[in-house]
PDB file of C-alpha atoms and ligand atoms in Angstrom:
ATOM      1  CA  MET A 199      -0.003   0.000   0.005  1.00  0.00           C
ATOM      2  CA  GLU A 200       2.866   2.363   0.836  1.00  0.00           C
ATOM      3  CA  LYS A 201       4.345   1.701  -2.611  1.00  0.00           C
ATOM      4  CA  GLU A 202       1.060   2.714  -4.242  1.00  0.00           C
ATOM      5  CA  ALA A 203       0.863   5.902  -2.165  1.00  0.00           C
ATOM      6  CA  ASN A 204       4.455   6.782  -3.196  1.00  0.00           C
ATOM      7  CA  ALA A 205       3.587   6.260  -6.851  1.00  0.00           C
ATOM      8  CA  GLN A 206       0.496   8.456  -6.398  1.00  0.00           C
ATOM      9  CA  SER A 207       2.397  11.271  -4.726  1.00  0.00           C
ATOM     10  CA  LYS A 208       5.051  11.163  -7.500  1.00  0.00           C
ATOM     11  CA  MET A 209       2.389  11.261 -10.201  1.00  0.00           C
ATOM     12  CA  PHE A 210       0.560  14.225  -8.638  1.00  0.00           C
ATOM     13  CA  ASP A 211       3.903  15.968  -7.967  1.00  0.00           C
ATOM     14  CA  ASN A 212       4.597  15.694 -11.698  1.00  0.00           C
ATOM     15  CA  ILE A 213       1.294  17.135 -12.907  1.00  0.00           C
ATOM     16  CA  ALA A 214       0.809  19.738 -10.145  1.00  0.00           C
ATOM     17  CA  ASP A 215       1.791  22.752 -12.295  1.00  0.00           C
ATOM     18  CA  SER A 216      -0.839  22.115 -14.942  1.00  0.00           C
ATOM     19  CA  TYR A 217      -3.454  20.372 -12.736  1.00  0.00           C
ATOM     20  CA  ASP A 218      -5.808  23.346 -12.203  1.00  0.00           C
ATOM     21  CA  LYS A 219      -5.704  24.520 -15.793  1.00  0.00           C
ATOM     22  CA  ILE A 220      -6.444  21.044 -17.167  1.00  0.00           C
ATOM     23  CA  ASN A 221      -9.159  20.416 -14.575  1.00  0.00           C
ATOM     24  CA  HIS A 222     -11.059  23.563 -15.502  1.00  0.00           C
ATOM     25  CA  ILE A 223     -10.665  22.975 -19.256  1.00  0.00           C
ATOM     26  CA  LEU A 224     -11.719  19.309 -19.118  1.00  0.00           C
ATOM     27  CA  SER A 225     -14.718  19.942 -16.882  1.00  0.00           C
ATOM     28  CA  PHE A 226     -15.778  23.160 -18.690  1.00  0.00           C
ATOM     29  CA  ASN A 227     -15.407  24.783 -15.233  1.00  0.00           C
ATOM     30  CA  ILE A 228     -18.275  22.667 -13.832  1.00  0.00           C
ATOM     31  CA  ASP A 229     -15.832  21.271 -11.237  1.00  0.00           C
ATOM     32  CA  LYS A 230     -16.308  24.548  -9.320  1.00  0.00           C
ATOM     33  CA  ASN A 231     -20.079  23.932  -9.124  1.00  0.00           C
ATOM     34  CA  TRP A 232     -19.545  20.343  -7.956  1.00  0.00           C
ATOM     35  CA  ARG A 233     -17.394  21.600  -5.074  1.00  0.00           C
ATOM     36  CA  LYS A 234     -20.141  24.115  -4.227  1.00  0.00           C
ATOM     37  CA  LYS A 235     -22.385  21.141  -3.330  1.00  0.00           C
ATOM     38  CA  ILE A 236     -20.178  20.592  -0.295  1.00  0.00           C
ATOM     39  CA  ILE A 237     -19.986  24.298   0.544  1.00  0.00           C
ATOM     40  CA  ALA A 238     -23.778  24.495   0.670  1.00  0.00           C
ATOM     41  CA  HIS A 239     -23.786  22.053   3.617  1.00  0.00           C
ATOM     42  CA  LEU A 240     -21.368  24.041   5.791  1.00  0.00           C
ATOM     43  CA  PRO A 241     -22.356  26.641   8.407  1.00  0.00           C
ATOM     44  CA  GLN A 242     -21.289  30.198   7.560  1.00  0.00           C
ATOM     45  CA  THR A 243     -20.760  31.710  10.994  1.00  0.00           C
ATOM     46  CA  ARG A 244     -20.299  28.951  13.614  1.00  0.00           C
ATOM     47  CA  PRO A 245     -16.695  28.143  14.686  1.00  0.00           C
ATOM     48  CA  ILE A 246     -15.891  24.756  13.125  1.00  0.00           C
ATOM     49  CA  GLN A 247     -12.902  22.485  12.592  1.00  0.00           C
ATOM     50  CA  ILE A 248     -12.716  21.004   9.082  1.00  0.00           C
ATOM     51  CA  LEU A 249     -10.386  18.311   7.774  1.00  0.00           C
ATOM     52  CA  ASP A 250      -9.990  18.490   3.985  1.00  0.00           C
ATOM     53  CA  VAL A 251      -8.513  15.190   2.839  1.00  0.00           C
ATOM     54  CA  ALA A 252      -6.610  14.913  -0.471  1.00  0.00           C
ATOM     55  CA  THR A 253      -6.738  18.685  -0.754  1.00  0.00           C
ATOM     56  CA  GLY A 254      -4.506  18.743  -3.838  1.00  0.00           C
ATOM     57  CA  THR A 255      -4.178  22.316  -5.089  1.00  0.00           C
ATOM     58  CA  GLY A 256      -6.605  23.422  -2.381  1.00  0.00           C
ATOM     59  CA  ASP A 257      -9.625  24.606  -4.370  1.00  0.00           C
ATOM     60  CA  LEU A 258     -12.170  23.166  -1.924  1.00  0.00           C
ATOM     61  CA  ALA A 259     -10.223  24.211   1.190  1.00  0.00           C
ATOM     62  CA  ILE A 260     -10.018  27.802  -0.108  1.00  0.00           C
ATOM     63  CA  MET A 261     -13.732  27.894  -1.003  1.00  0.00           C
ATOM     64  CA  MET A 262     -14.582  26.599   2.492  1.00  0.00           C
ATOM     65  CA  ALA A 263     -12.329  29.167   4.168  1.00  0.00           C
ATOM     66  CA  LYS A 264     -14.109  31.954   2.301  1.00  0.00           C
ATOM     67  CA  HIS A 265     -17.599  30.594   2.978  1.00  0.00           C
ATOM     68  CA  SER A 266     -17.317  29.533   6.628  1.00  0.00           C
ATOM     69  CA  LYS A 267     -16.054  32.665   8.313  1.00  0.00           C
ATOM     70  CA  GLN A 268     -15.045  30.984  11.582  1.00  0.00           C
ATOM     71  CA  ALA A 269     -13.701  27.744  10.146  1.00  0.00           C
ATOM     72  CA  ARG A 270     -10.251  26.385  10.947  1.00  0.00           C
ATOM     73  CA  ILE A 271      -9.208  24.075   8.158  1.00  0.00           C
ATOM     74  CA  THR A 272      -6.572  21.359   8.211  1.00  0.00           C
ATOM     75  CA  ALA A 273      -5.823  20.289   4.651  1.00  0.00           C
ATOM     76  CA  ILE A 274      -3.817  17.124   4.029  1.00  0.00           C
ATOM     77  CA  ASP A 275      -2.336  15.469   0.959  1.00  0.00           C
ATOM     78  CA  ILE A 276       0.611  13.249   0.043  1.00  0.00           C
ATOM     79  CA  SER A 277       1.834  15.474  -2.798  1.00  0.00           C
ATOM     80  CA  ASP A 278       4.034  18.397  -1.718  1.00  0.00           C
ATOM     81  CA  ASN A 279       3.956  19.969  -5.176  1.00  0.00           C
ATOM     82  CA  MET A 280       0.128  20.026  -5.250  1.00  0.00           C
ATOM     83  CA  MET A 281       0.092  21.649  -1.802  1.00  0.00           C
ATOM     84  CA  GLU A 282       2.775  24.163  -2.761  1.00  0.00           C
ATOM     85  CA  ILE A 283       0.331  25.515  -5.327  1.00  0.00           C
ATOM     86  CA  ALA A 284      -2.484  25.361  -2.744  1.00  0.00           C
ATOM     87  CA  ILE A 285      -0.414  27.437  -0.286  1.00  0.00           C
ATOM     88  CA  LYS A 286       0.280  30.123  -2.924  1.00  0.00           C
ATOM     89  CA  LYS A 287      -3.412  30.248  -3.875  1.00  0.00           C
ATOM     90  CA  ALA A 288      -4.555  30.492  -0.233  1.00  0.00           C
ATOM     91  CA  ASP A 289      -2.126  33.385   0.241  1.00  0.00           C
ATOM     92  CA  LYS A 290      -3.402  35.188  -2.864  1.00  0.00           C
ATOM     93  CA  GLU A 291      -7.013  34.693  -1.731  1.00  0.00           C
ATOM     94  CA  ASN A 292      -6.215  36.034   1.782  1.00  0.00           C
ATOM     95  CA  VAL A 293      -7.247  32.864   3.602  1.00  0.00           C
ATOM     96  CA  ALA A 294      -3.780  31.520   4.422  1.00  0.00           C
ATOM     97  CA  ASN A 295      -4.322  32.216   8.154  1.00  0.00           C
ATOM     98  CA  LYS A 296      -7.345  29.866   8.170  1.00  0.00           C
ATOM     99  CA  ILE A 297      -5.788  26.801   6.519  1.00  0.00           C
ATOM    100  CA  VAL A 298      -2.933  24.595   7.694  1.00  0.00           C
ATOM    101  CA  PHE A 299      -1.532  22.333   4.947  1.00  0.00           C
ATOM    102  CA  LYS A 300       0.175  19.103   6.026  1.00  0.00           C
ATOM    103  CA  ASN A 301       1.757  16.224   4.145  1.00  0.00           C
ATOM    104  CA  ASN A 302      -0.150  13.235   5.561  1.00  0.00           C
ATOM    105  CA  ASN A 303      -1.499   9.976   4.241  1.00  0.00           C
ATOM    106  CA  VAL A 304      -5.207   9.591   4.965  1.00  0.00           C
ATOM    107  CA  THR A 305      -4.590   6.029   6.169  1.00  0.00           C
ATOM    108  CA  ASN A 306      -2.530   7.279   9.119  1.00  0.00           C
ATOM    109  CA  LEU A 307      -3.900  10.589  10.364  1.00  0.00           C
ATOM    110  CA  PRO A 308      -1.860  12.311  13.110  1.00  0.00           C
ATOM    111  CA  PHE A 309      -4.956  13.688  14.865  1.00  0.00           C
ATOM    112  CA  ASP A 310      -6.681  12.727  18.115  1.00  0.00           C
ATOM    113  CA  ASP A 311      -9.991  10.892  18.103  1.00  0.00           C
ATOM    114  CA  ASN A 312     -13.056  13.180  17.865  1.00  0.00           C
ATOM    115  CA  THR A 313     -11.189  16.260  16.593  1.00  0.00           C
ATOM    116  CA  PHE A 314     -13.135  17.544  13.566  1.00  0.00           C
ATOM    117  CA  ASP A 315     -16.705  18.753  13.014  1.00  0.00           C
ATOM    118  CA  TYR A 316     -16.510  18.087   9.282  1.00  0.00           C
ATOM    119  CA  CYS A 317     -14.369  16.098   6.894  1.00  0.00           C
ATOM    120  CA  THR A 318     -14.427  16.765   3.159  1.00  0.00           C
ATOM    121  CA  ILE A 319     -12.958  14.975   0.131  1.00  0.00           C
ATOM    122  CA  SER A 320     -13.279  16.236  -3.424  1.00  0.00           C
ATOM    123  CA  PHE A 321     -12.151  13.850  -6.151  1.00  0.00           C
ATOM    124  CA  GLY A 322      -9.667  12.128  -3.857  1.00  0.00           C
ATOM    125  CA  ALA A 323     -11.447   8.995  -2.604  1.00  0.00           C
ATOM    126  CA  ARG A 324     -10.906   6.909  -5.746  1.00  0.00           C
ATOM    127  CA  ASN A 325      -7.156   7.446  -5.440  1.00  0.00           C
ATOM    128  CA  PHE A 326      -6.800   5.979  -1.947  1.00  0.00           C
ATOM    129  CA  ALA A 327      -4.788   2.759  -2.033  1.00  0.00           C
ATOM    130  CA  ASP A 328      -6.658   1.499   1.053  1.00  0.00           C
ATOM    131  CA  LEU A 329     -10.154   3.007   1.032  1.00  0.00           C
ATOM    132  CA  ASP A 330     -11.415   1.049   4.069  1.00  0.00           C
ATOM    133  CA  LYS A 331      -8.525   2.205   6.221  1.00  0.00           C
ATOM    134  CA  ALA A 332      -8.942   5.778   4.966  1.00  0.00           C
ATOM    135  CA  LEU A 333     -12.646   5.865   5.871  1.00  0.00           C
ATOM    136  CA  GLY A 334     -11.879   4.282   9.264  1.00  0.00           C
ATOM    137  CA  GLU A 335      -9.302   6.965  10.049  1.00  0.00           C
ATOM    138  CA  ILE A 336     -11.673   9.740   8.994  1.00  0.00           C
ATOM    139  CA  TYR A 337     -14.421   8.267  11.187  1.00  0.00           C
ATOM    140  CA  ARG A 338     -12.054   8.119  14.155  1.00  0.00           C
ATOM    141  CA  CYS A 339     -10.991  11.775  13.772  1.00  0.00           C
ATOM    142  CA  LEU A 340     -14.543  13.133  13.399  1.00  0.00           C
ATOM    143  CA  LYS A 341     -16.427  14.233  16.518  1.00  0.00           C
ATOM    144  CA  PRO A 342     -19.633  12.335  17.341  1.00  0.00           C
ATOM    145  CA  GLY A 343     -22.267  14.096  15.192  1.00  0.00           C
ATOM    146  CA  GLY A 344     -19.491  15.178  12.802  1.00  0.00           C
ATOM    147  CA  LYS A 345     -20.174  14.924   9.094  1.00  0.00           C
ATOM    148  CA  LEU A 346     -18.289  13.564   6.123  1.00  0.00           C
ATOM    149  CA  PHE A 347     -18.970  15.107   2.686  1.00  0.00           C
ATOM    150  CA  ILE A 348     -17.497  13.582  -0.458  1.00  0.00           C
ATOM    151  CA  ILE A 349     -17.779  14.340  -4.147  1.00  0.00           C
ATOM    152  CA  GLU A 350     -16.400  11.735  -6.521  1.00  0.00           C
ATOM    153  CA  PHE A 351     -16.757  10.759 -10.174  1.00  0.00           C
ATOM    154  CA  SER A 352     -19.092   7.884 -10.858  1.00  0.00           C
ATOM    155  CA  LYS A 353     -18.094   4.943 -13.039  1.00  0.00           C
ATOM    156  CA  LYS A 354     -21.616   4.803 -14.493  1.00  0.00           C
ATOM    157  CA  PRO A 355     -23.651   7.918 -15.296  1.00  0.00           C
ATOM    158  CA  SER A 356     -27.418   7.415 -15.003  1.00  0.00           C
ATOM    159  CA  ASN A 357     -28.279   8.050 -18.668  1.00  0.00           C
ATOM    160  CA  LYS A 358     -27.174   5.569 -21.408  1.00  0.00           C
ATOM    161  CA  ILE A 359     -26.306   8.253 -23.980  1.00  0.00           C
ATOM    162  CA  VAL A 360     -24.386  10.278 -21.395  1.00  0.00           C
ATOM    163  CA  GLU A 361     -22.580   7.073 -20.382  1.00  0.00           C
ATOM    164  CA  ILE A 362     -21.373   6.448 -23.951  1.00  0.00           C
ATOM    165  CA  LEU A 363     -20.279  10.076 -24.451  1.00  0.00           C
ATOM    166  CA  TYR A 364     -18.608  10.095 -21.030  1.00  0.00           C
ATOM    167  CA  LYS A 365     -16.649   6.898 -21.868  1.00  0.00           C
ATOM    168  CA  LEU A 366     -15.459   8.373 -25.154  1.00  0.00           C
ATOM    169  CA  TYR A 367     -14.526  11.586 -23.421  1.00  0.00           C
ATOM    170  CA  SER A 368     -12.601   9.747 -20.677  1.00  0.00           C
ATOM    171  CA  LYS A 369     -10.804   7.277 -22.887  1.00  0.00           C
ATOM    172  CA  VAL A 370      -9.892   9.605 -25.762  1.00  0.00           C
ATOM    173  CA  TRP A 371     -10.259  13.302 -24.977  1.00  0.00           C
ATOM    174  CA  ILE A 372      -8.904  13.398 -21.388  1.00  0.00           C
ATOM    175  CA  PRO A 373      -5.625  11.539 -22.216  1.00  0.00           C
ATOM    176  CA  PHE A 374      -5.237  13.662 -25.370  1.00  0.00           C
ATOM    177  CA  ILE A 375      -5.810  17.119 -23.848  1.00  0.00           C
ATOM    178  CA  GLY A 376      -4.334  16.230 -20.435  1.00  0.00           C
ATOM    179  CA  GLY A 377      -1.274  14.638 -22.079  1.00  0.00           C
ATOM    180  CA  LEU A 378      -0.797  17.599 -24.431  1.00  0.00           C
ATOM    181  CA  ILE A 379      -0.887  20.273 -21.720  1.00  0.00           C
ATOM    182  CA  SER A 380       0.841  18.399 -18.887  1.00  0.00           C
ATOM    183  CA  LYS A 381       3.249  16.466 -21.140  1.00  0.00           C
ATOM    184  CA  ASN A 382       2.284  13.474 -18.988  1.00  0.00           C
ATOM    185  CA  LYS A 383      -0.108  11.265 -20.918  1.00  0.00           C
ATOM    186  CA  GLY A 384       0.400   8.451 -18.382  1.00  0.00           C
ATOM    187  CA  ALA A 385      -1.180  10.489 -15.593  1.00  0.00           C
ATOM    188  CA  TYR A 386      -4.113  11.512 -17.754  1.00  0.00           C
ATOM    189  CA  THR A 387      -4.651   7.893 -18.768  1.00  0.00           C
ATOM    190  CA  TYR A 388      -4.505   6.831 -15.112  1.00  0.00           C
ATOM    191  CA  LEU A 389      -7.028   9.456 -13.942  1.00  0.00           C
ATOM    192  CA  PRO A 390      -9.992   8.339 -16.143  1.00  0.00           C
ATOM    193  CA  ASN A 391      -8.982   4.684 -15.606  1.00  0.00           C
ATOM    194  CA  SER A 392      -9.200   5.204 -11.844  1.00  0.00           C
ATOM    195  CA  ILE A 393     -12.811   6.319 -12.355  1.00  0.00           C
ATOM    196  CA  SER A 394     -13.805   3.200 -14.263  1.00  0.00           C
ATOM    197  CA  LYS A 395     -11.990   0.987 -11.728  1.00  0.00           C
ATOM    198  CA  PHE A 396     -13.618   2.681  -8.724  1.00  0.00           C
ATOM    199  CA  ILE A 397     -16.488   0.972  -6.895  1.00  0.00           C
ATOM    200  CA  HIS A 398     -20.125   1.604  -7.850  1.00  0.00           C
ATOM    201  CA  TRP A 399     -21.872   4.298  -5.788  1.00  0.00           C
ATOM    202  CA  SER A 400     -24.130   1.707  -4.127  1.00  0.00           C
ATOM    203  CA  VAL A 401     -21.065  -0.214  -2.873  1.00  0.00           C
ATOM    204  CA  PHE A 402     -19.542   3.034  -1.636  1.00  0.00           C
ATOM    205  CA  VAL A 403     -22.738   3.832   0.288  1.00  0.00           C
ATOM    206  CA  LYS A 404     -22.590   0.349   1.900  1.00  0.00           C
ATOM    207  CA  LYS A 405     -18.930   0.890   2.787  1.00  0.00           C
ATOM    208  CA  LEU A 406     -19.741   4.161   4.571  1.00  0.00           C
ATOM    209  CA  LYS A 407     -22.399   2.345   6.611  1.00  0.00           C
ATOM    210  CA  THR A 408     -20.026  -0.536   7.406  1.00  0.00           C
ATOM    211  CA  VAL A 409     -17.417   1.913   8.720  1.00  0.00           C
ATOM    212  CA  GLY A 410     -20.094   3.201  11.105  1.00  0.00           C
ATOM    213  CA  PHE A 411     -21.564   6.272   9.410  1.00  0.00           C
ATOM    214  CA  SER A 412     -25.285   6.847   9.884  1.00  0.00           C
ATOM    215  CA  SER A 413     -27.719   8.995   7.873  1.00  0.00           C
ATOM    216  CA  VAL A 414     -25.783   8.042   4.745  1.00  0.00           C
ATOM    217  CA  HIS A 415     -27.169   9.766   1.646  1.00  0.00           C
ATOM    218  CA  HIS A 416     -26.015  10.245  -1.905  1.00  0.00           C
ATOM    219  CA  LYS A 417     -27.074  12.568  -4.709  1.00  0.00           C
ATOM    220  CA  LYS A 418     -26.278  12.256  -8.391  1.00  0.00           C
ATOM    221  CA  LEU A 419     -24.942  15.444 -10.002  1.00  0.00           C
ATOM    222  CA  THR A 420     -24.808  16.284 -13.737  1.00  0.00           C
ATOM    223  CA  PHE A 421     -26.517  13.117 -15.068  1.00  0.00           C
ATOM    224  CA  GLY A 422     -24.792  11.027 -12.431  1.00  0.00           C
ATOM    225  CA  ILE A 423     -21.275  11.851 -13.678  1.00  0.00           C
ATOM    226  CA  VAL A 424     -20.411  12.953 -10.125  1.00  0.00           C
ATOM    227  CA  ILE A 425     -21.911  11.684  -6.864  1.00  0.00           C
ATOM    228  CA  PHE A 426     -22.223  13.672  -3.657  1.00  0.00           C
ATOM    229  CA  TYR A 427     -22.080  11.463  -0.536  1.00  0.00           C
ATOM    230  CA  GLU A 428     -22.726  12.352   3.061  1.00  0.00           C
ATOM    231  CA  GLY A 429     -22.548  10.451   6.330  1.00  0.00           C
ATOM    232  CA  THR A 430     -22.677  11.308  10.034  1.00  0.00           C
ATOM    233  CA  LYS A 431     -20.556   9.828  12.833  1.00  0.00           C
ATOM    234  CA  ILE A 432     -22.780   8.469  15.574  1.00  0.00           C
TER     235      ILE A 432
HETATM  236  N1  SAM B  93      -9.200  17.750  -3.825  1.00  0.00           N
HETATM  237  C1  SAM B  93      -8.514  18.214  -5.014  1.00  0.00           C
HETATM  238  C2  SAM B  93      -9.507  18.655  -6.057  1.00  0.00           C
HETATM  239  O1  SAM B  93     -10.709  18.753  -5.766  1.00  0.00           O
HETATM  240  O2  SAM B  93      -9.088  18.951  -7.191  1.00  0.00           O
HETATM  241  C3  SAM B  93      -7.483  17.238  -5.538  1.00  0.00           C
HETATM  242  C4  SAM B  93      -7.991  15.963  -6.121  1.00  0.00           C
HETATM  243  S1  SAM B  93      -6.712  15.030  -6.934  1.00  0.00           S
HETATM  244  C5  SAM B  93      -7.593  14.202  -8.223  1.00  0.00           C
HETATM  245  C6  SAM B  93      -6.427  13.719  -5.788  1.00  0.00           C
HETATM  246  C7  SAM B  93      -5.443  14.057  -4.677  1.00  0.00           C
HETATM  247  O3  SAM B  93      -5.450  12.955  -3.761  1.00  0.00           O
HETATM  248  C8  SAM B  93      -4.000  14.250  -5.103  1.00  0.00           C
HETATM  249  O4  SAM B  93      -3.549  15.528  -4.738  1.00  0.00           O
HETATM  250  C9  SAM B  93      -3.240  13.137  -4.359  1.00  0.00           C
HETATM  251  O5  SAM B  93      -1.939  13.498  -3.979  1.00  0.00           O
HETATM  252  C10 SAM B  93      -4.167  12.899  -3.174  1.00  0.00           C
HETATM  253  N2  SAM B  93      -4.017  11.569  -2.534  1.00  0.00           N
HETATM  254  C11 SAM B  93      -3.959  10.353  -3.134  1.00  0.00           C
HETATM  255  N3  SAM B  93      -3.815   9.377  -2.227  1.00  0.00           N
HETATM  256  C12 SAM B  93      -3.809   9.990  -1.003  1.00  0.00           C
HETATM  257  C13 SAM B  93      -3.676   9.514   0.323  1.00  0.00           C
HETATM  258  N4  SAM B  93      -3.524   8.208   0.561  1.00  0.00           N
HETATM  259  N5  SAM B  93      -3.707  10.399   1.349  1.00  0.00           N
HETATM  260  C14 SAM B  93      -3.843  11.738   1.088  1.00  0.00           C
HETATM  261  N6  SAM B  93      -3.959  12.254  -0.160  1.00  0.00           N
HETATM  262  C15 SAM B  93      -3.936  11.397  -1.194  1.00  0.00           C
END
């Protein structure tokens, strides 16, 4: 598992410089709206502790810092280069004092039990080498009543035509455009492949319940291309 995490951190280190640009181009900027689904569930004024897992270049962490005025955010990732960009962006957006970035693997979180009110993951869950362990660690670090919000790509959109177009887009267009801009076709072949290899949303929902989360819900976004998940620690 450690070997896989090292390979992941190397891959994301290599594409960090072009990651945001490619993300916004490939998603036609809809990725920002998907992240807003999580924002909509967060309180604006209450003091809260948030753990943003697999923060990458920090888009979600920065949005949360702007939205939740009294939030303290701990943002973790295993790629230093991705977080270097996140730190610069947080500084530019004047929220650097609200976010602490740390290089940590989600499978071994250096936080006490019952620390966070919320945990968020945007487009990170499918990359975890050991998803069960990751979810277990997140559960441990959430306070009782704390909530987990996840957005992740789905391997199977709900509409047949969208599914065919989405497959074509993932298998041909993403490696082509991603490879061209990042000069790393391997990474942009891995990323869509990791979507098709990821578990079905119904299995993910079961997993969340098995870990111990209650009030587990999911919502399909943009024809089921992305799924929003939520669960509460009892
Ligand atoms: N959250 C960001 C976003 O919305 O764009 C980044 C998503 S990016 C597709 C996935 C991130 O997961 C990468 O930055 C990668 O380094 C991180 N990652 C992969 N495995 C991880 C692990 N085991 N622990 C922490 N972060 C991990």
